mmCIF file of C-alpha atoms in Angstrom:
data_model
loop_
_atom_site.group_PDB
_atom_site.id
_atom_site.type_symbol
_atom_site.label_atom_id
_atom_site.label_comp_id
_atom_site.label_asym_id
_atom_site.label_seq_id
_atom_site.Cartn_x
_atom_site.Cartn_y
_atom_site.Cartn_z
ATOM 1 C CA UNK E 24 117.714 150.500 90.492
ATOM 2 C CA UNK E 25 117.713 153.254 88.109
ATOM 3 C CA UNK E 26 114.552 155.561 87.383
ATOM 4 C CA UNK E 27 112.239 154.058 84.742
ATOM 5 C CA UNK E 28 113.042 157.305 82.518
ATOM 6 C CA UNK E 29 116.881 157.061 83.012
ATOM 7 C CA UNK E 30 116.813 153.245 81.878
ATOM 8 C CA UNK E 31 116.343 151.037 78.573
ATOM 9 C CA UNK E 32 112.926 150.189 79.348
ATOM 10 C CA UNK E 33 111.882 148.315 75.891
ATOM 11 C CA UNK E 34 114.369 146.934 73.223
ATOM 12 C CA UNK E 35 111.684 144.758 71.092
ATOM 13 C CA UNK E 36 108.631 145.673 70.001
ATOM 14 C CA UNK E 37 105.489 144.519 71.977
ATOM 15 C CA UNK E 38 103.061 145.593 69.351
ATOM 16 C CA UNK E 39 101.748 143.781 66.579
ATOM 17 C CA UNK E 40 102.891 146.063 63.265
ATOM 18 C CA UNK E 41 99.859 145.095 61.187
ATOM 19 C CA UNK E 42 97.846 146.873 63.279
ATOM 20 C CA UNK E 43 98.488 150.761 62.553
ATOM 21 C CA UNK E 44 98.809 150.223 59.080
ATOM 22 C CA UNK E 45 95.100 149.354 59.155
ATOM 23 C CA UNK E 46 94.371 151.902 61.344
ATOM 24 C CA UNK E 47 96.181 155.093 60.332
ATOM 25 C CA UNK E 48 96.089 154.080 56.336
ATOM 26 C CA UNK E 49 99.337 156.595 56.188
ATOM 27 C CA UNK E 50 99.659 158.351 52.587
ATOM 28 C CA UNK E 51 102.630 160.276 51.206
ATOM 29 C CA UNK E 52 101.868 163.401 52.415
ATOM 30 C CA UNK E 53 101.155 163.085 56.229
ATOM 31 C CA UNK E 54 102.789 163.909 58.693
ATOM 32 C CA UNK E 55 102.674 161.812 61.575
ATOM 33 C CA UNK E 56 103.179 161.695 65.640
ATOM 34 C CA UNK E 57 104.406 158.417 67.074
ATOM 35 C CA UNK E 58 105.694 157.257 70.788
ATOM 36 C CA UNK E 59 109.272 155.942 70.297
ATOM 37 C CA UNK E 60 109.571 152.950 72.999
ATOM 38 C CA UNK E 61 111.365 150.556 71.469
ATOM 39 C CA UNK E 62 112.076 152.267 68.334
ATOM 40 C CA UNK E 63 109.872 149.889 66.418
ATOM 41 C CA UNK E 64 106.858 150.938 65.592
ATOM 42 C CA UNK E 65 107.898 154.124 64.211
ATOM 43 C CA UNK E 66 110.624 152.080 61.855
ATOM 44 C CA UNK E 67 107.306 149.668 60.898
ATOM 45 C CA UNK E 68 105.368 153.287 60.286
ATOM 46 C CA UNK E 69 107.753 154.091 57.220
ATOM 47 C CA UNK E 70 106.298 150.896 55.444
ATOM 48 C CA UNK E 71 103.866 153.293 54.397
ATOM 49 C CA UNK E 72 105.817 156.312 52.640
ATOM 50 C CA UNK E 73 104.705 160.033 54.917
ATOM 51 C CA UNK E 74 106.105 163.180 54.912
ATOM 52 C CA UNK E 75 107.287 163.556 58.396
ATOM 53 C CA UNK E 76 107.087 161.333 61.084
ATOM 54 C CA UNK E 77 107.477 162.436 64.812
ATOM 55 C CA UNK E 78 108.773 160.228 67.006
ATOM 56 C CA UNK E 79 108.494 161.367 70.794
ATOM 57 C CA UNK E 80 109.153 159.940 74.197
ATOM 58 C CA UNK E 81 109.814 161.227 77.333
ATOM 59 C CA UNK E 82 112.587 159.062 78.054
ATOM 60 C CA UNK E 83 115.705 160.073 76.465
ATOM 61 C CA UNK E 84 117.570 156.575 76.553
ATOM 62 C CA UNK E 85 114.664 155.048 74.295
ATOM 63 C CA UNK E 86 115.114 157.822 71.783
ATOM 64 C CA UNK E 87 119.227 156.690 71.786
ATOM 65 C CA UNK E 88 118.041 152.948 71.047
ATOM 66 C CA UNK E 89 115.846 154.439 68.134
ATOM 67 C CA UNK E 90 118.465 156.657 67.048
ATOM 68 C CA UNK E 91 120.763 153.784 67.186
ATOM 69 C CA UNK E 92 118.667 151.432 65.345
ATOM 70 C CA UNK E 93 118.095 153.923 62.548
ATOM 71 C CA UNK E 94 121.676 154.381 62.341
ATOM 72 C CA UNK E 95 122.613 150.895 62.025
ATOM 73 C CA UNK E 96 120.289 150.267 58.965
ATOM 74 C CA UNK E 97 121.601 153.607 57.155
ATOM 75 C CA UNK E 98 126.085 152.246 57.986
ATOM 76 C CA UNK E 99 125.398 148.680 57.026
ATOM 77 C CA UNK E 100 124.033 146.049 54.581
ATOM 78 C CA UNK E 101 121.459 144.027 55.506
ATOM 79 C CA UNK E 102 123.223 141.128 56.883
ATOM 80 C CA UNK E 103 125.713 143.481 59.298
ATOM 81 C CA UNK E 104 122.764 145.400 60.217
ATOM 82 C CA UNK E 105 120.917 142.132 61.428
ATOM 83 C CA UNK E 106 124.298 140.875 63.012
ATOM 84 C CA UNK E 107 125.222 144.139 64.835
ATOM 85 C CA UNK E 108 121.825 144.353 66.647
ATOM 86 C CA UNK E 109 122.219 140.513 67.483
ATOM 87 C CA UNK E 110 125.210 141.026 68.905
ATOM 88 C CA UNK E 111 127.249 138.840 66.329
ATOM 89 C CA UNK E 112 129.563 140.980 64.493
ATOM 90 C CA UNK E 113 133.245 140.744 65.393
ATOM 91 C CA UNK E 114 134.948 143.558 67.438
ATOM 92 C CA UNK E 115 130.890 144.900 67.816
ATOM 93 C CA UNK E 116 130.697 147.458 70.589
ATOM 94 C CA UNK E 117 134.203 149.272 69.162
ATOM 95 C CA UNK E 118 134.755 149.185 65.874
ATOM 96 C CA UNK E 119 130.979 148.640 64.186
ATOM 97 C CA UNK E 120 129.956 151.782 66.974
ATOM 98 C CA UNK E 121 132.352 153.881 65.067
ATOM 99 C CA UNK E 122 130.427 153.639 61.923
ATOM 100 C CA UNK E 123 127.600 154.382 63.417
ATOM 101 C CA UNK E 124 128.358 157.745 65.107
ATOM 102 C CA UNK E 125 128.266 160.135 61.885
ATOM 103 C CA UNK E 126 124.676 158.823 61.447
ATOM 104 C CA UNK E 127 123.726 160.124 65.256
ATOM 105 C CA UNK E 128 123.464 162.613 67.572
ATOM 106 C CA UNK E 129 125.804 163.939 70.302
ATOM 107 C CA UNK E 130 123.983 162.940 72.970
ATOM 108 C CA UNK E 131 122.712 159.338 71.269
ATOM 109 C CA UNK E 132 126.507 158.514 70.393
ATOM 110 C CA UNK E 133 127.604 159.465 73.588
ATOM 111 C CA UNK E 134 125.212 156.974 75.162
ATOM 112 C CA UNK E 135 126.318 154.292 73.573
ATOM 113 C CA UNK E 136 130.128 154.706 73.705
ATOM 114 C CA UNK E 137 129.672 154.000 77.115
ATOM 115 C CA UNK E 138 127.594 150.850 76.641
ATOM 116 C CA UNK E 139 129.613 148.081 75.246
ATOM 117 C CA UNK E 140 128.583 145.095 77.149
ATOM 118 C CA UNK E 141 124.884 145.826 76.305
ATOM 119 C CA UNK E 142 125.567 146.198 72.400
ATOM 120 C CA UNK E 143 128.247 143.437 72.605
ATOM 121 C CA UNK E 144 125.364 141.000 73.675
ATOM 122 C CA UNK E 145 123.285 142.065 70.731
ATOM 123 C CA UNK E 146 120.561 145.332 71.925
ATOM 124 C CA UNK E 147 117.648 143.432 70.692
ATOM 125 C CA UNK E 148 116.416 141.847 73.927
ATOM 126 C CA UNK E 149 118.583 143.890 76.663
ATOM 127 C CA UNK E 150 115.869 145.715 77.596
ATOM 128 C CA UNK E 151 114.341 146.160 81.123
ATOM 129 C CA UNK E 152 111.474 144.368 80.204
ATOM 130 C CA UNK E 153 112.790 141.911 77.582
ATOM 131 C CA UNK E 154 115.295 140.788 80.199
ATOM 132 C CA UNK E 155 112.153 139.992 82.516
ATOM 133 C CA UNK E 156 110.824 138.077 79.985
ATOM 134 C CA UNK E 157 113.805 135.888 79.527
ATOM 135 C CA UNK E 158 113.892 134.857 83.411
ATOM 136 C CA UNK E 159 109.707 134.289 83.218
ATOM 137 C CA UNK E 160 110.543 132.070 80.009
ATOM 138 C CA UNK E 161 112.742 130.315 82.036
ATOM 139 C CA UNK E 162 110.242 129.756 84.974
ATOM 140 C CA UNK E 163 107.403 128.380 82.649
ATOM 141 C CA UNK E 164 109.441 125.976 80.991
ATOM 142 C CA UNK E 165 111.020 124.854 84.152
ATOM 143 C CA UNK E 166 107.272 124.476 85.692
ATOM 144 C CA UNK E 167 105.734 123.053 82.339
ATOM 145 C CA UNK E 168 108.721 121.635 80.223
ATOM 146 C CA UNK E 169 106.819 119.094 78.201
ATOM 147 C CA UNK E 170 104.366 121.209 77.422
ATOM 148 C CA UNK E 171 105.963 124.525 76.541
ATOM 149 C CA UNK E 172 108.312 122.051 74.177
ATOM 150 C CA UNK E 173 104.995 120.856 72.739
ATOM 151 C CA UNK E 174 103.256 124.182 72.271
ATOM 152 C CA UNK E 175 105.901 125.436 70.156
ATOM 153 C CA UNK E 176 106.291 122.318 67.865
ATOM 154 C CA UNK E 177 103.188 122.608 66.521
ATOM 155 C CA UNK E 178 102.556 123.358 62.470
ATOM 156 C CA UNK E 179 98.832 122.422 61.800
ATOM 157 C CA UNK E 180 96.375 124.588 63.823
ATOM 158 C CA UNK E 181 93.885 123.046 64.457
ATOM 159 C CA UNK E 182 96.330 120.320 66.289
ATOM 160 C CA UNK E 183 96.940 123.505 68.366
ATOM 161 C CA UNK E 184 93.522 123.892 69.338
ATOM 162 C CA UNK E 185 92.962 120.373 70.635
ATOM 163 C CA UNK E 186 96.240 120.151 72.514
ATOM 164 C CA UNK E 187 95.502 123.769 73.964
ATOM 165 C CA UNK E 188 91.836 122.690 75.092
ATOM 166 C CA UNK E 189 92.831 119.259 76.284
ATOM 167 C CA UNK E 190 96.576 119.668 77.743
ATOM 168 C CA UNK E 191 97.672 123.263 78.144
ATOM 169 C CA UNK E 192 94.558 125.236 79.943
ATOM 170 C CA UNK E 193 94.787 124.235 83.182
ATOM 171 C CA UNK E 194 93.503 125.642 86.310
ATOM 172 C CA UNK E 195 97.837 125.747 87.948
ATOM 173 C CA UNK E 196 98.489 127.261 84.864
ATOM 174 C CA UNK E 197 95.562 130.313 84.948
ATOM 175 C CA UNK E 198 96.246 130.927 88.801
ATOM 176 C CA UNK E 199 100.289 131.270 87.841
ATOM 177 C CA UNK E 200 99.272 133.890 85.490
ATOM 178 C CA UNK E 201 96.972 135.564 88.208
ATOM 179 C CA UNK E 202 99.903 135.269 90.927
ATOM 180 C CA UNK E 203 102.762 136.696 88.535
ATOM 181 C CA UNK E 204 100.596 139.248 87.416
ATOM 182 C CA UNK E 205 99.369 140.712 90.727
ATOM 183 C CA UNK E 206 99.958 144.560 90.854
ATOM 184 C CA UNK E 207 102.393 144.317 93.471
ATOM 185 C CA UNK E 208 105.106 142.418 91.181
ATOM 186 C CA UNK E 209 105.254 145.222 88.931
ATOM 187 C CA UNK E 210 106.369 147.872 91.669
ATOM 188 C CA UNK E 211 108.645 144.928 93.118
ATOM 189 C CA UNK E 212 110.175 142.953 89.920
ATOM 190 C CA UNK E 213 109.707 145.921 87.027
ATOM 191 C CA UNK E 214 110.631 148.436 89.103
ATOM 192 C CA UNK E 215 107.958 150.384 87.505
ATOM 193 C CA UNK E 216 105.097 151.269 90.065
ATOM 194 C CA UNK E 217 102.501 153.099 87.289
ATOM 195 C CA UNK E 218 102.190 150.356 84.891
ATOM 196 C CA UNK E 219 99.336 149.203 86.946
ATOM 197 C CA UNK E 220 98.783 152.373 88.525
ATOM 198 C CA UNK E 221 95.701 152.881 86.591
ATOM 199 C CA UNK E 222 94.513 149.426 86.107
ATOM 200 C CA UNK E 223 90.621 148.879 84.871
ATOM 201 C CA UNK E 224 88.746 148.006 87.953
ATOM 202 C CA UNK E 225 86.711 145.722 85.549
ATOM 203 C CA UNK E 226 89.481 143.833 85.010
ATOM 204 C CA UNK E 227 91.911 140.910 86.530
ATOM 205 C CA UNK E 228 95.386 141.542 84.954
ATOM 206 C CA UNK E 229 96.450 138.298 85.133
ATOM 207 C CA UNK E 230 93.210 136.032 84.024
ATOM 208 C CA UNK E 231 92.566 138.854 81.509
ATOM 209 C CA UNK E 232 95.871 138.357 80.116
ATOM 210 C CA UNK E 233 95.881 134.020 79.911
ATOM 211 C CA UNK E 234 91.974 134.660 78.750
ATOM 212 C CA UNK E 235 93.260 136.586 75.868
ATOM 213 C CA UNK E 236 96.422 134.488 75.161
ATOM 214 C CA UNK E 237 94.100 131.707 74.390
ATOM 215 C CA UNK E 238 91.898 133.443 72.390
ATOM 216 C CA UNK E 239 94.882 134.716 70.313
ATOM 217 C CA UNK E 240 96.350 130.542 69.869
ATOM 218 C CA UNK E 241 92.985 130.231 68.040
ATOM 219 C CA UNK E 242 93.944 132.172 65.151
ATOM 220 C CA UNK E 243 97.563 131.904 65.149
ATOM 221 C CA UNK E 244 100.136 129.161 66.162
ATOM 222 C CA UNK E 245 102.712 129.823 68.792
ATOM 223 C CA UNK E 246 106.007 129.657 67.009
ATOM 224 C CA UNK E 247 104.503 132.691 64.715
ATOM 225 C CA UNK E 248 103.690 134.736 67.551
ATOM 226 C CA UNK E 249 106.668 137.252 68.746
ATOM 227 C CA UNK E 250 104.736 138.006 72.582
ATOM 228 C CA UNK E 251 104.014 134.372 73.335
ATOM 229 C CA UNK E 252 107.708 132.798 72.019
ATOM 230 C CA UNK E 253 109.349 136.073 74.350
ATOM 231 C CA UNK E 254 107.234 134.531 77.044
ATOM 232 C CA UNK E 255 107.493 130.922 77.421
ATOM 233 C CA UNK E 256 111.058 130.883 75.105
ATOM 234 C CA UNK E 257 112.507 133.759 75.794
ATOM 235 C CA UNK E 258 113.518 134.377 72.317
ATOM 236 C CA UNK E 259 111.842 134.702 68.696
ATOM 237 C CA UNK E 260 112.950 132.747 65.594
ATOM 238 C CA UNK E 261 114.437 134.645 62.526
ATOM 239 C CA UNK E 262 111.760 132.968 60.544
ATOM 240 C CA UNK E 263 109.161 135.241 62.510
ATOM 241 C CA UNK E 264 111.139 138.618 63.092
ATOM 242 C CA UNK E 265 108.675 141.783 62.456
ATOM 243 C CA UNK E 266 109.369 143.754 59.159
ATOM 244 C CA UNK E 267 112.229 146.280 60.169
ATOM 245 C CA UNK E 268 114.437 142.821 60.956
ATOM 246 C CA UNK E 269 113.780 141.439 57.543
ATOM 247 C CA UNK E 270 115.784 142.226 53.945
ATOM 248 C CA UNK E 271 112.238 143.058 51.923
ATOM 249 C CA UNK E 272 111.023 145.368 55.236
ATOM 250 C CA UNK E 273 114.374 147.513 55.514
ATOM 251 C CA UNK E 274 114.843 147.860 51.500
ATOM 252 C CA UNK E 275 111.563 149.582 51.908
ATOM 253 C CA UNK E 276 112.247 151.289 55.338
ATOM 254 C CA UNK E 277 115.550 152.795 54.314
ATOM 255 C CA UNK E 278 115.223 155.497 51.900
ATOM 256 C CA UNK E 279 112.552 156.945 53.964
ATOM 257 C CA UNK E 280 114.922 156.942 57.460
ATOM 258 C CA UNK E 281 115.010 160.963 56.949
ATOM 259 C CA UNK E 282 111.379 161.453 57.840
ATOM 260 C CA UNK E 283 111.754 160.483 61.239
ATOM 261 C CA UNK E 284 112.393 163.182 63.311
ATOM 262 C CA UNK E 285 113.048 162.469 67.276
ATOM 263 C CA UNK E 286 112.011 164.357 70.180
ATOM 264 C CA UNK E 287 112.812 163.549 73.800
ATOM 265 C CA UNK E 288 110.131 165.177 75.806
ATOM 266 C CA UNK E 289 106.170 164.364 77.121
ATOM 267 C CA UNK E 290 103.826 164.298 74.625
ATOM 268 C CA UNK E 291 101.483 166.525 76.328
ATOM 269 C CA UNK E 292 103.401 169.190 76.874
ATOM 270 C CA UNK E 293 105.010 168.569 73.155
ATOM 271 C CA UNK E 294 101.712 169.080 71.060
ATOM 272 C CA UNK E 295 100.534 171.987 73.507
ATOM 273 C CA UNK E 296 103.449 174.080 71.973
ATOM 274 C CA UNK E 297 102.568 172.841 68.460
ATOM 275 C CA UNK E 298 100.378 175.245 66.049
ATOM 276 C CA UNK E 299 96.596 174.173 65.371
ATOM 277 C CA UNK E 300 95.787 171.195 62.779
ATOM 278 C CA UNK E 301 99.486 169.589 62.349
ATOM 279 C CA UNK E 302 99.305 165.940 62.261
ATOM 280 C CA UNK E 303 97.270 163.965 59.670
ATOM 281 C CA UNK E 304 97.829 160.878 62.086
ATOM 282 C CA UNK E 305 98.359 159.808 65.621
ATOM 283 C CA UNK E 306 99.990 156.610 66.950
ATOM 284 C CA UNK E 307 100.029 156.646 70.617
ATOM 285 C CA UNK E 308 101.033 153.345 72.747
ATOM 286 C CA UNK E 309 100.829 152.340 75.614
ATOM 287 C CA UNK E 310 101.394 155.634 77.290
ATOM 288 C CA UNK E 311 97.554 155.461 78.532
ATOM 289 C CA UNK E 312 97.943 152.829 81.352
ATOM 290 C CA UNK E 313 100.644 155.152 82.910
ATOM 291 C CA UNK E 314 98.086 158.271 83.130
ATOM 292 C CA UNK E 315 95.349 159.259 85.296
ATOM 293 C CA UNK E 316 92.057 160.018 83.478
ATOM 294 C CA UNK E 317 92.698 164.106 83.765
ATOM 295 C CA UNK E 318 96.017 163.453 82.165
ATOM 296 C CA UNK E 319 94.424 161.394 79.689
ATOM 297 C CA UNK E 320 92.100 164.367 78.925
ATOM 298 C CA UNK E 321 94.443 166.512 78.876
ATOM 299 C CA UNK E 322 96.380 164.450 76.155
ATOM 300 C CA UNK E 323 92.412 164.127 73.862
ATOM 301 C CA UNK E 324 92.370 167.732 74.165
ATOM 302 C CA UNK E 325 95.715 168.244 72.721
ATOM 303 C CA UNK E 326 95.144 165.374 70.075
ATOM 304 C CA UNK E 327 92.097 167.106 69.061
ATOM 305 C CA UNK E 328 93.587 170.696 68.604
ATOM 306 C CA UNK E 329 96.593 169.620 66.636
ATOM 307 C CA UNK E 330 94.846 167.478 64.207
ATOM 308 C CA UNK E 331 93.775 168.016 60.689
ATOM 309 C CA UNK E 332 90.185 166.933 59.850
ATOM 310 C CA UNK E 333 90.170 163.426 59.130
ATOM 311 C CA UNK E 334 93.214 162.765 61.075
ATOM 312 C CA UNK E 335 93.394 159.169 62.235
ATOM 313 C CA UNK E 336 93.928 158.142 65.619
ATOM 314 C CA UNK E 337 95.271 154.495 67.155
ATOM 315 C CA UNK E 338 96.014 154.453 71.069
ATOM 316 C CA UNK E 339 96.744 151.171 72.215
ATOM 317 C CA UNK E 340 95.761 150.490 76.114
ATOM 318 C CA UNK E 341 97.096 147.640 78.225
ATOM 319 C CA UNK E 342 96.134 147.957 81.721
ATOM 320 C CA UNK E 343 93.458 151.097 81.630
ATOM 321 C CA UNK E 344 90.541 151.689 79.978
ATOM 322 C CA UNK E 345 90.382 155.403 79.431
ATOM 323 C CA UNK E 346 87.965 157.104 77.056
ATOM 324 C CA UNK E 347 87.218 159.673 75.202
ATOM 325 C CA UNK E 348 86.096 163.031 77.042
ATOM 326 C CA UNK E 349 82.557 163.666 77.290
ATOM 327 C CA UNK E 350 82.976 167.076 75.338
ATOM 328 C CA UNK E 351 85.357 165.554 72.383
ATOM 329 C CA UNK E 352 83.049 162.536 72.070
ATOM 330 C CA UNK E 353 81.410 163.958 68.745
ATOM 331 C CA UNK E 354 85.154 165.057 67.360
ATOM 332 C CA UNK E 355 86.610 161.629 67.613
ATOM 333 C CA UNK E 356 84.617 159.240 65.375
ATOM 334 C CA UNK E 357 85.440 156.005 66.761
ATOM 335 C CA UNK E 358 85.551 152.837 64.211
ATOM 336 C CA UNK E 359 83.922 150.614 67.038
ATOM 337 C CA UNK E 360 84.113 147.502 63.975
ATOM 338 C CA UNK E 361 87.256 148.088 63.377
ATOM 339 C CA UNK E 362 88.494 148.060 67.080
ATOM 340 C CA UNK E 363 87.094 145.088 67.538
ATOM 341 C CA UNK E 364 89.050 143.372 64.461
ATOM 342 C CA UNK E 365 92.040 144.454 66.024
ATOM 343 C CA UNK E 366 91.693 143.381 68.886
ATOM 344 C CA UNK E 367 91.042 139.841 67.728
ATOM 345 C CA UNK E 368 93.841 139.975 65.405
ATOM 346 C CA UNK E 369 96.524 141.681 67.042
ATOM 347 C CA UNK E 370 99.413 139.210 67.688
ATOM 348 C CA UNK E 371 100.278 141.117 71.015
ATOM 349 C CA UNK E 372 97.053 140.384 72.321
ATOM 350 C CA UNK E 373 96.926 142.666 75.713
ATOM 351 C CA UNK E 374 95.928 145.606 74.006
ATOM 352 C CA UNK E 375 92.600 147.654 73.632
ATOM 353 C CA UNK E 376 92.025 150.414 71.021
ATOM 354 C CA UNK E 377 90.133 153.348 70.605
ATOM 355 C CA UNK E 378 90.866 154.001 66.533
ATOM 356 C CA UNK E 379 89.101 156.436 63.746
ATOM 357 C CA UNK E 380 88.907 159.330 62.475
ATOM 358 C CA UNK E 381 88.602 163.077 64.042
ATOM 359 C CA UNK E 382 85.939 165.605 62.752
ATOM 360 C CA UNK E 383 86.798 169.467 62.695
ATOM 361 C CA UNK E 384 84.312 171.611 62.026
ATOM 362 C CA UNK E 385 84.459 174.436 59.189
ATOM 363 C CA UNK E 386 84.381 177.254 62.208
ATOM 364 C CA UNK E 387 87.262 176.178 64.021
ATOM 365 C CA UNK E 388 89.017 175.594 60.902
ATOM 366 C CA UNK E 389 88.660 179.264 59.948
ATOM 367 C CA UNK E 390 89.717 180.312 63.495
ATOM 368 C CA UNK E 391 92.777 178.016 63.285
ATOM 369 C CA UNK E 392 93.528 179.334 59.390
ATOM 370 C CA UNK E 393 92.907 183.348 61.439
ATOM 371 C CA UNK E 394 95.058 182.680 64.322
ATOM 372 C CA UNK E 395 97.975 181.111 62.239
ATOM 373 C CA UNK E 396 97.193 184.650 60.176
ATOM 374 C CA UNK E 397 97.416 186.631 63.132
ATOM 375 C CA UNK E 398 100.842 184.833 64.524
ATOM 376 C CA UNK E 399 102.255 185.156 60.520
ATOM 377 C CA UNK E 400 101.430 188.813 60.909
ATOM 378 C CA UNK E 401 102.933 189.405 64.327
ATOM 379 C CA UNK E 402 105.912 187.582 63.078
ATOM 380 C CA UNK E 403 106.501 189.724 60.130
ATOM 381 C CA UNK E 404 106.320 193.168 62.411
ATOM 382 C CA UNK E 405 108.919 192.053 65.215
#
């Protein structure tokens, strides 16, 4: 199987869009650093106008998918867009690709003039993981027919809540979770041995995961929730697609497609070669669960030295539970209240946060304003 970075890991989403706009609070004039994945989260990020946007990741075929997304919204109208990226348009790998090549990249294009089976079945859900999901759906509601049918017909929900307490939370049902979830399945099934690499020894993946699934079908019903219909149906109705899917989202999300700017490289090494105090906001997810806790540090340390004061910061964590450094603890000013709302209201409900704000003080402000002096100066002579 191919390398996780030489793959289409992520085609959809697994993040709940509602949650940076409450934490980052982007205005016009920031400029902003985002992990690609899927492509859309940094699409949802442009519901909120910015000046730049920076959207990194260290695998170059996820930066193609968000190049090719982008694309597709600028070459069509709304209902081709929607069609072409569910794989209905007639003719859709060779002629709609063609419209969509002045709109990318040389590298990007050539990608995907050599994948017409995967845009010909509509990219949405063709990615490594969303095609996992699809055979898991499958196994649940060959296991629990009835009662994944039931789940999902539910419209009152407190009707949930009974049926989820009385019918659905059963003890075959938690120890599935617990079995399909071990750490050796990812290595095995995923192909992709650091997911759980750096797991949370507080933590059982799998009963933490069903634990927080039911906490989440408290609040919301099933059919509404994108994570739990990929799960048990393998699909997500139109009724429910995220923002960037939807007429009102990309009417507001196209005019602004010229702030994003992509970069294929690791983060780390990325804001280590950018100058002092750039970014005015910082969306990073889930790229924690695949580092150790120096690399982790590493990234903090980076974070902190290329961010303005008052920069906000939302890092999503799945399977770790990495903190902030000792030493930046009185930089990053944690929103511990708000974390905790998030976490109870995100619809993808696997995730952890460590959100706020980050303090600079006035003296390394002036020695940032110096050095960029110094480097302007430098500049000038050669």
């Amino acid at each position: 199987m191919p390398d996780f970075f030489e793959r289409l890991n992520y085609s959809f989403g697994n993040e709940d869009w509602r949650t940076e706009q409450q934490a980052l609070n982007i205005q016009p004039q920031d400029t902003v650093l985002c992990i690609t994945a899927s492509g859309d989260r940094p699409l949802h990020l442009l519901l909120n106008d910015c000046k730049e946007l920076i959207s990194i990741d260290a695998n170059p075929i996820q930066n193609y998918l968000l190049s090719l997304k982008r694309a597709a919204m600028q070459a069509f109208d709304f209902p081709n867009y929607l069609n072409f990226l569910e794989g209905r348009l007639e003719n859709q790998a060779s002629d709609s690709l063609h419209k969509l090549l002045p709109f990318m990249d040389g590298d990007a294009a050539h990608y995907w003039m050599h994948q017409a089976s995967m845009l010909d079945k509509g990219i949405l859900f063709q990615g490594h993981i969303e095609r996992i999901f699809k055979h898991v759906s499958m196994l649940f509601r060959c296991l629990r027919p009835k009662k994944v049918k039931r789940l999902f017909e539910f419209e009152n929900l407190e009707e949930q809540r009974k049926f989820l307490h009385a019918e659905w939370d059963t003890l075959f049902l938690r120890k599935l979770f617990v079995f399909a979830l071990n750490p050796i399945f990812p290595r095995v099934f995923f192909n992709d041995p650091g997911l759980f690499a750096h797991v949370d020894s507080t933590i059982q993946v799998g009963a933490y995961i069903y634990d927080r699934m039911l906490q989440c079908l408290q609040g919301c019903l099933a059919s509404e929730n994108a994570f739990v219909s990929l799960m048990f149906q393998g699909a997500l109705k139109k009724d429910f697609y995220p923002p960037y899917l939807t007429a009102k989202g990309t009417e507001v999300i196209k005019p602004r497609l010229d702030k994003i700017k992509i970069k294929t490289e690791n983060v780390i090494n990325y804001l280590k070669r950018v100058p002092d105090r750039t970014f005015d906001a910082f969306s990073l997810s889930d790229i924690a669960s695949y580092m150790s806790k120096e690399s982790f540090d590493e990234l903090m340390q980076a974070v902190y030295r290329t961010a303005k004061p008052g920069a906000r910061f939302c890092i999503r964590q799945f399977s770790s539970n990495h903190q902030i450094p000792i030493h930046l603890k009185p930089y990053f000013q944690r929103d511990i209240n708000l974390e905790k709302k998030l976490e109870a209201e995100d619809y993808f409900f696997v995730y952890r946060f460590l959100t706020g704000e980050i303090f600079v003080p006035e003296h390394e402000m002036f020695q940032s304003k110096n050095k960029m002096t110094r480097g302007d100066l430098q500049a000038i002579a050669s």
